[in-house]
Structure formats: C-alpha cells, structure tokens
Coordinates of C-alpha atoms in Angstrom, one line a residue:
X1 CA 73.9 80.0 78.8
X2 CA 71.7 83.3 79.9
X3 CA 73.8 85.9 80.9
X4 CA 73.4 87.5 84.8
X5 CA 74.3 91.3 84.9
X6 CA 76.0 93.4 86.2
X7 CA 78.9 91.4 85.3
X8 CA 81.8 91.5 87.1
X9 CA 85.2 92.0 86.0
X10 CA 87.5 93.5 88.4
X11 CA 88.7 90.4 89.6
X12 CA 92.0 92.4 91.0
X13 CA 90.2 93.8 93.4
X14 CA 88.8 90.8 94.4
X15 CA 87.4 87.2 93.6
X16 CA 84.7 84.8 94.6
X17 CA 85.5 82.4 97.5
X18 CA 86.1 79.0 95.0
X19 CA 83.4 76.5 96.0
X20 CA 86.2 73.7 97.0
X21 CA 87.6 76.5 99.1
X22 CA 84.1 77.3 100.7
X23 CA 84.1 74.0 101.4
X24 CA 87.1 73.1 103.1
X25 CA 86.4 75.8 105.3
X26 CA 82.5 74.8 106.4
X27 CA 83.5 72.5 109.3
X28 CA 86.0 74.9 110.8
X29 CA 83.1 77.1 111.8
X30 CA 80.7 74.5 113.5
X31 CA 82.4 71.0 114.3
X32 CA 85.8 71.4 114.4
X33 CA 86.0 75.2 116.2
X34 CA 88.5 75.1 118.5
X35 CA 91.2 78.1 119.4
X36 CA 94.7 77.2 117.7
X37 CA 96.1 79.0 120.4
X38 CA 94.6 76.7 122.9
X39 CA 97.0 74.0 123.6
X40 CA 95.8 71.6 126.1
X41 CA 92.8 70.1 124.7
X42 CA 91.9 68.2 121.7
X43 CA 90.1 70.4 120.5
X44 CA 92.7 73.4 120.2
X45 CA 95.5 70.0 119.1
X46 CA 93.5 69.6 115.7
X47 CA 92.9 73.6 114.9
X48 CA 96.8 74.1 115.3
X49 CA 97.8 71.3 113.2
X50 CA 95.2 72.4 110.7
X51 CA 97.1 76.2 111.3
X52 CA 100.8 74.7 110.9
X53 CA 99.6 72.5 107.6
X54 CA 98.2 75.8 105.7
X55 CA 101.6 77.4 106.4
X56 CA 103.4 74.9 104.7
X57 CA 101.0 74.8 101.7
X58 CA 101.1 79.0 101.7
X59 CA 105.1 78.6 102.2
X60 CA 105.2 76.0 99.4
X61 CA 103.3 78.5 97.3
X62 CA 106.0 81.4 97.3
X63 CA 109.0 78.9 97.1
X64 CA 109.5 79.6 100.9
X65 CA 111.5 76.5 103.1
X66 CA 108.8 76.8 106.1
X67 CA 105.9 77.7 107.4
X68 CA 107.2 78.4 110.4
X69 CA 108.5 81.9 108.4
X70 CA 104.1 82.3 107.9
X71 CA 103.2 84.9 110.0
X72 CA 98.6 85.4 109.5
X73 CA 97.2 88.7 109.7
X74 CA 93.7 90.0 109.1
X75 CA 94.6 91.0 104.9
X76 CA 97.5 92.6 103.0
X77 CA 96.9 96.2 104.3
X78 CA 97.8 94.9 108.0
X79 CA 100.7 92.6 106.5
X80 CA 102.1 96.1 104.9
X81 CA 101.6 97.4 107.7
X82 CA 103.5 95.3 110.0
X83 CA 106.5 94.8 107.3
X84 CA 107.0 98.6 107.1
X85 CA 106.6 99.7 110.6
X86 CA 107.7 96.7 112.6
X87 CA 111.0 96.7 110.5
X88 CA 111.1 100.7 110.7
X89 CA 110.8 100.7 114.2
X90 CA 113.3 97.8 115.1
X91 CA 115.6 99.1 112.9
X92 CA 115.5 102.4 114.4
X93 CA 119.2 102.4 115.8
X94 CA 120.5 101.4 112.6
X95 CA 118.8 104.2 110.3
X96 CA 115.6 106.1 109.3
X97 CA 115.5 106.2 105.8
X98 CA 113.2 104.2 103.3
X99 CA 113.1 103.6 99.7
X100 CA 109.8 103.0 97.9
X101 CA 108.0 103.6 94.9
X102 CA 104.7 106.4 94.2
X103 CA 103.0 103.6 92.9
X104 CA 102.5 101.5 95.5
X105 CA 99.4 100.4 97.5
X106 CA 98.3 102.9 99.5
X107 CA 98.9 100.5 102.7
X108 CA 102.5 100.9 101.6
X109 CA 102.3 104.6 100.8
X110 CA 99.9 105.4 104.0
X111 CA 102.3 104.1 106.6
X112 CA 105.3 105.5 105.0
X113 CA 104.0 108.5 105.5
X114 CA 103.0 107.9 109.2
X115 CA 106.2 107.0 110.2
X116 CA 107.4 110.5 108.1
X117 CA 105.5 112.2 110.6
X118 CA 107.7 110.4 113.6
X119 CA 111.3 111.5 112.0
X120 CA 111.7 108.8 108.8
X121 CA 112.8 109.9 106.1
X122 CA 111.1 108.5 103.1
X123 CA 112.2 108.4 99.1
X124 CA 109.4 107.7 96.8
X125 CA 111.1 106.8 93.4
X126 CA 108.8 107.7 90.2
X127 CA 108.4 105.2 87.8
X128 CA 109.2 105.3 83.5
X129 CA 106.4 105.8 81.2
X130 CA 106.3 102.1 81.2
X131 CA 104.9 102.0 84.9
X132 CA 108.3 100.1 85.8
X133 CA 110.7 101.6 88.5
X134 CA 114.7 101.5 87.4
X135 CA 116.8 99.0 90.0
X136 CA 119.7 101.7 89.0
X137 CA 117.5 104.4 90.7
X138 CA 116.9 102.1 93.7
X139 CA 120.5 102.0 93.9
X140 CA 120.8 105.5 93.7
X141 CA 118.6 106.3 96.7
X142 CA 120.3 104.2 99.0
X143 CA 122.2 105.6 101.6
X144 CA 124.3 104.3 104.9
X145 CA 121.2 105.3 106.5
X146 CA 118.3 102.6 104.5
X147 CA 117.0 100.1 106.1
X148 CA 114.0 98.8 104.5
X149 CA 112.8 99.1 100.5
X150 CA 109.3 98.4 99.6
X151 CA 108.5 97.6 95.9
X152 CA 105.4 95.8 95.2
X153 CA 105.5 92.6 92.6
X154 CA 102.4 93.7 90.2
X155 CA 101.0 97.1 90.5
X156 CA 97.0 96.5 91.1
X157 CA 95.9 99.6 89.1
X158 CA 97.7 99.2 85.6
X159 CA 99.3 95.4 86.1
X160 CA 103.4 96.4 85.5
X161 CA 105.1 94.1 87.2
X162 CA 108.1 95.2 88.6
X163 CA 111.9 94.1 88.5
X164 CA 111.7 92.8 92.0
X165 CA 114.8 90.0 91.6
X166 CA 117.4 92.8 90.3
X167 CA 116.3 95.2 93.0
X168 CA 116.5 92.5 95.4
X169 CA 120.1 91.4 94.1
X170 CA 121.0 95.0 95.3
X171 CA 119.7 95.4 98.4
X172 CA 121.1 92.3 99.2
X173 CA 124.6 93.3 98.2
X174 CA 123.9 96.8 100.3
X175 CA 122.8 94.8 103.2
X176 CA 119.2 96.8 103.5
X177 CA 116.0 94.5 104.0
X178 CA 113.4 94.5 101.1
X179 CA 109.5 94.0 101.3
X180 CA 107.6 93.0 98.5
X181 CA 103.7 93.5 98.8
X182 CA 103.4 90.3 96.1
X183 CA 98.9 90.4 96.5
X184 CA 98.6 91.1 93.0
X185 CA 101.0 88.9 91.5
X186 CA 101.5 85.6 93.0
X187 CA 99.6 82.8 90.6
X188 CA 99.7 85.5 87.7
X189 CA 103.7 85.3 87.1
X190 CA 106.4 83.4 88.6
X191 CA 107.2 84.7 92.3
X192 CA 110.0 82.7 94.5
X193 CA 111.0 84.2 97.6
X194 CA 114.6 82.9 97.3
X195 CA 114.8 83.6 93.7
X196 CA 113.8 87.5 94.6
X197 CA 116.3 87.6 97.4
X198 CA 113.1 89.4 98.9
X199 CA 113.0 89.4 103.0
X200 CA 109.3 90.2 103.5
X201 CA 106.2 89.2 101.7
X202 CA 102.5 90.6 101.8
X203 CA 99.6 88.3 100.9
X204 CA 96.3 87.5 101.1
X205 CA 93.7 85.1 100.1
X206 CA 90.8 87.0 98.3
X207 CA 92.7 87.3 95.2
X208 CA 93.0 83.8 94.8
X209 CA 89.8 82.6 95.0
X210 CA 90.0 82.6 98.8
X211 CA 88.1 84.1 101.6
X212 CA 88.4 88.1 102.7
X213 CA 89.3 88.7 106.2
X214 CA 92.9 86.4 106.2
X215 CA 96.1 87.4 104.6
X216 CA 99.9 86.7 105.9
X217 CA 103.4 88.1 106.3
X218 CA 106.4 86.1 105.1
X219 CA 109.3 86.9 107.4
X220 CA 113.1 85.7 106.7
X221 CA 114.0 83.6 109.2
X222 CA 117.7 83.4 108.1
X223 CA 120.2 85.0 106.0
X224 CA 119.3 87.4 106.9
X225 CA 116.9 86.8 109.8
X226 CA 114.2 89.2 109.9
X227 CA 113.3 90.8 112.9
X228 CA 109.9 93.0 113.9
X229 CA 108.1 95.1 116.3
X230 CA 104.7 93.8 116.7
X231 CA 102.3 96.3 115.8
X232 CA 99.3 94.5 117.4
X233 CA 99.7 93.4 121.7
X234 CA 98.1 90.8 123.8
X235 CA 98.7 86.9 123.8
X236 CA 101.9 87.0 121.9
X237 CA 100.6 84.9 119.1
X238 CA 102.3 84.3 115.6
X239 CA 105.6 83.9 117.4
X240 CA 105.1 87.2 118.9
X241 CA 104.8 89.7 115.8
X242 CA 101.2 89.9 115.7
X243 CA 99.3 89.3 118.4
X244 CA 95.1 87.9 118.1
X245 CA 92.8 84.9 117.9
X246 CA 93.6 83.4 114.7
X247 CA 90.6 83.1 112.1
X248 CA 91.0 79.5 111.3
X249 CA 88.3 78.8 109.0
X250 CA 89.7 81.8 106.7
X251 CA 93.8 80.4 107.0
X252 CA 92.4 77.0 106.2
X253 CA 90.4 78.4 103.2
X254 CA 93.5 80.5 102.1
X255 CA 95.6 77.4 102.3
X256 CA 93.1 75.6 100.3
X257 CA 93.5 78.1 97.7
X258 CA 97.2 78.0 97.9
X259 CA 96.6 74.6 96.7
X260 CA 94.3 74.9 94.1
X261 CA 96.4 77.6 92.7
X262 CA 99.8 75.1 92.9
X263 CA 98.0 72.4 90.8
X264 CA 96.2 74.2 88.6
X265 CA 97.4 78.2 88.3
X266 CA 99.7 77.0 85.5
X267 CA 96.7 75.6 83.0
X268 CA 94.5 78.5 84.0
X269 CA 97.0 81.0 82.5
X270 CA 97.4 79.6 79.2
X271 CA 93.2 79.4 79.6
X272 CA 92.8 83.0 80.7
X273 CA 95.6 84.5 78.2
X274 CA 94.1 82.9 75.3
X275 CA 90.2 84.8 76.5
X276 CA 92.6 87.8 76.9
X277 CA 93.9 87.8 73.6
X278 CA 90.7 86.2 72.0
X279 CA 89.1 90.3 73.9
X280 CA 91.8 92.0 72.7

C-alpha cells in the first residue's frame, strides 16, 4: 500500500469521523431533520427518541444507570465549563474553595481561574515526577470550605492517568463533589462512573472516532444528586442546565461511536498495544 503524507499521528487531539459513524449520521441532516425540542409533531417525536436512545448508549458507555443523567453540550471545553462553574456558583453558600491539579486542560485550568477573579479560592496541586497527583495531597487541601475537585482521568499531553477512584473514595467520605474531565481516557482504560465514585463527567465524541462540534456532561442524579447553574439561557433545554438547539446529527454520531467503541474498544487495544510495542 503507497503511503499518503503528511501522516498523521496525534490522534489525542483528534480522530477521523469513523465511516459507520458518518453514516449513521447522513439522514439526520436531510430526511429525518426535525428539532428534538419540538414536541408536537412527528417530525420532532423521531429526533427525540433518536436524542433519548444515544443517551443510553453514551450512559452505557461510562457504566452510568441513565441517560437521563446525559446532559449534550457543544465539546468537552463547554462541559468543563459548566461542571466547574455551574457547581461553583450553586454551591456558593456552602463554600468557595476548589481543588484541582496544574495539569489539567486548560478548560479546567481557564475557568478556575475566572471564577478566582470573582472571590474563589483555588488550590492547584503539582503533580510527582511521574505526572500522577497524590490522593493524600487531595486530602490535604481539603477544607470545610471545598466544594468541588477537578482531576482529569488521562492527561492529554504526556498520557498519566490519574488515581481518579481513590481520590474519589475521599471526596466522597468528605462530602465534596468531584468532576472528572474523562476526554482522553474513556475507550483507552477502564472508566465506570460508579466505580470512581465521580459526580461529573466531561466527554466528547471526536476522540472516538466521532464527529467535532458534540460532547456531554454526566451529572449525578442521586447520591448525591448533582445540582448546576446553567451557564447557557434561553429554551431551558437539557433539563434546564444548558440551554440550545440540540445538534442531532452530531449526538447520534457520538452515540454511534459509543457503540462501536463498547463492541469493539476492547480488541482494538490489544491491536494498537501490540503496534505500540512493535514502535517502541
């Protein structure tokens, strides 16, 4: 086979749309088109059931119990975005400080430091030489006034994953909410919501062979329920935290992904380890 160049290997940052994605999206844009948020024709009936069926395939996909905790925004920057204000601001009475790590995305690290600028105090643990934050220091930095901690699953520049299920362990025992931005992680190691004892979840769909443009917000809905300020107005949509016409073609395309990456993430990781090592 003739090889095409530039070749391009940075799929982290980003992957092509797969073709069976691509193509369960097509009739979203032209023959099926209709508004999910338009509920009394036919024509809005079949776009939200196609809405409501990729949350449960995207729910299925983090070990969540319902799509109904699915919450789409436009990509994992807004879904940061929304996790760390909306929490900050609804948790406002309860306390300003948050724990996160200098590592993090710079959606994570970007509104952290807005919300500094409107009287929230922020800690931003440093990592070991390893790239891999200590739970103990987490610990440490909590205080009576923490309410949210924000430590990403797989850091996107040198791959650490992070200890996510002991630091979740310990905010749960200290009654503080903790959001995970899991984008570069989920289909490259194991990730359960439950498991993690996480309470919100960033993703998006053009890391996994999905369309750019759609990603989501996994939001407790119990024990603890999760509560948010929505960051976007107008039309109430997504159960009120983020308001917008949803982009259906892309949610059905991420869910199509989802699926793909259920049945077959598993095989492809024992296919891509062994080019890995076979590089190496």
């Amino acid at each position: 086979m003739a090889l095409k160049f530039p070749i391009y290997m940075d799929y982290h940052a980003t992957t092509p749309v797969d073709p069976r994605v691509l193509e369960a999206m097509l009739p979203w844009f032209s023959t099926t088109f209709g508004n999910a948020a338009s509920r009394t024709h036919a024509y809005g009936w079949e776009a939200e059931a196609a809405v409501d069926d990729s949350r449960d395939t995207i729910a299925k996909l983090i070990g969540a119990d319902s799509g109904k905790e699915i919450a789409f925004t436009s990509g994992a920057t807004e879904s940061d975005n929304l996790a760390i204000k909306g929490v900050a601001e609804y948790y406002a009475d309860k306390g300003k400080h948050i724990v996160t790590t200098t590592i993090e995305h710079k959606a994570v690290l970007d509104s952290c430091k807005r919300l500094e600028k409107q009287g929230y105090q922020v800690t931003y643990l440093p990592v070991g030489k390893d790239g891999i934050v200590d739970p103990g220091d987490v610990e440490k930095a909590l205080t009576d006034q923490t309410i949210l901690v924000s430590v990403m699953l797989a850091n996107n520049e040198v791959g650490t994953i992070q200890p996510i299920q002991e630091i979740g362990e310990i905010t749960r025992k200290r009654g503080v909410l903790l959001h995970c931005d899991a984008v570069q992680g989920v289909g490259k190691t194991e990730f359960d919501v439950k498991k993690m004892n996480v309470d919100l979840v960033s993703l998006t769909a053009h890391k996994i062979y999905g369309p750019k443009g759609i990603g989501a917000l996994w939001v407790r809905r119990s024990k603890p329920r999760v509560r948010l300020v929505a960051q976007m107005d107008g039309g109430g949509h997504e159960r009120g935290m983020r308001s917008g016409t949803l982009n259906v073609p892309g949610i059905v395309g991420f869910a199509k992904a989802a699926e793909i990456l259920i049945a077959e993430g598993r095989e492809e990781a024992v296919r891509l380890a062994a080019l890995r090592d076979d590089l190496h």
